[in-house]
XYZ file of C-alpha atoms in Angstrom:
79
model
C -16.599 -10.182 -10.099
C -15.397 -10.594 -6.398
C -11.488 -10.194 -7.550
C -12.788 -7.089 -9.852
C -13.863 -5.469 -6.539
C -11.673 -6.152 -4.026
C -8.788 -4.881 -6.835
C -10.277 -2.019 -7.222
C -10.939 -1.585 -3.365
C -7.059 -2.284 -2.848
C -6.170 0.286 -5.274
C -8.473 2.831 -3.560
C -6.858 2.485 -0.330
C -3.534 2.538 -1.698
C -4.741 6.592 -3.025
C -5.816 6.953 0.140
C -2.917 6.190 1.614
C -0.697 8.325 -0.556
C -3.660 10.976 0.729
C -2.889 10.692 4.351
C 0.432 10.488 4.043
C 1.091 13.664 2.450
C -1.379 15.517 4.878
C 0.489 13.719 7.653
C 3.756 15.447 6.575
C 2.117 18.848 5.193
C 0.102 19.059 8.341
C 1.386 22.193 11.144
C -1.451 21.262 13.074
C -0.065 18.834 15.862
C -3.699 17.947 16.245
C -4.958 17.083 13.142
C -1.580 15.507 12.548
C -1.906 12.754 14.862
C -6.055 12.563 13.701
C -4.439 11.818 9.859
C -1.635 9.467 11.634
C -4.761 7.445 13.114
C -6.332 7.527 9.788
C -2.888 6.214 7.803
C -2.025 3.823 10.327
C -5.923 2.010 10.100
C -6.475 2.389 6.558
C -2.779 0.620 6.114
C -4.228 -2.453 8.300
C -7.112 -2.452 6.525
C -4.986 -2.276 3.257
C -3.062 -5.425 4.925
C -6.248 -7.549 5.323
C -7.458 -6.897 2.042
C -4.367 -8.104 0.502
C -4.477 -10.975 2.518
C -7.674 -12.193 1.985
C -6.473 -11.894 -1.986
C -3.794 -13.410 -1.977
C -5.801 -16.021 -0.171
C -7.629 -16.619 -3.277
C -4.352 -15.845 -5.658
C -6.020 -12.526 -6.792
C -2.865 -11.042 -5.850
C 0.392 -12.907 -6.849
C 3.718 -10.977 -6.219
C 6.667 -11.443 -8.926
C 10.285 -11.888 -7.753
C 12.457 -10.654 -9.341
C 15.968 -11.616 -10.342
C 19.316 -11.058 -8.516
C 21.168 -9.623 -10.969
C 18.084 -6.952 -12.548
C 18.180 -5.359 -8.435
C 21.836 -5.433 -8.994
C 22.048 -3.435 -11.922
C 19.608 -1.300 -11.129
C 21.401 -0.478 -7.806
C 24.744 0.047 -9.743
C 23.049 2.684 -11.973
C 21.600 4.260 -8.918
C 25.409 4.306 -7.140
C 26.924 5.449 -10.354
C-alpha cells in the first residue's frame, strides 16, 4: 500500500511540475514568475526526496539501457 502511494504521489508532482514549468515560461509577470520559479524549484526537491526514499525501498528501479539502442536512436535523430 505504502509503494501504491508514494507512486502515485511521485507522479503527481511530476504534473505539477510540468504545471509550473509552463507558467514559469508563459508567465509576463516578472513577479509571479519568480513566485512559480520558487514553486518549481521546491516541488522538484521534494520530487528528489520522494524518489529517494523509493528507491530506498526498490519501489523505483531505473532500466539502463543499451549502447547501441541510444546509438541508433541518435543516428535517426541526425539523419
Amino acid at each position: 500500500m505504502d509503494e501504491l502511494i508514494m507512486n502515485n504521489y511521485l507522479l503527481l508532482l511530476k504534473s505539477t511540475v510540468e504545471v509550473y514549468v509552463h507558467g514559469t515560461l508563459e508567465s509576463s509577470n516578472k513577479d509571479i514568475r519568480e513566485l512559480l520559479k520558487d514553486g518549481l524549484n521546491e516541488t522538484l526537491s521534494h520530487q528528489a526526496r520522494v524518489y529517494d526514499e523509493m528507491t530506498k525501498y526498490d519501489w523505483y528501479t531505473i532500466n539502463n539501457v543499451d549502447t547501441s539502442i541510444i546509438e541508433q536512436t541518435l543516428d535517426k535523430v541526425n539523419c
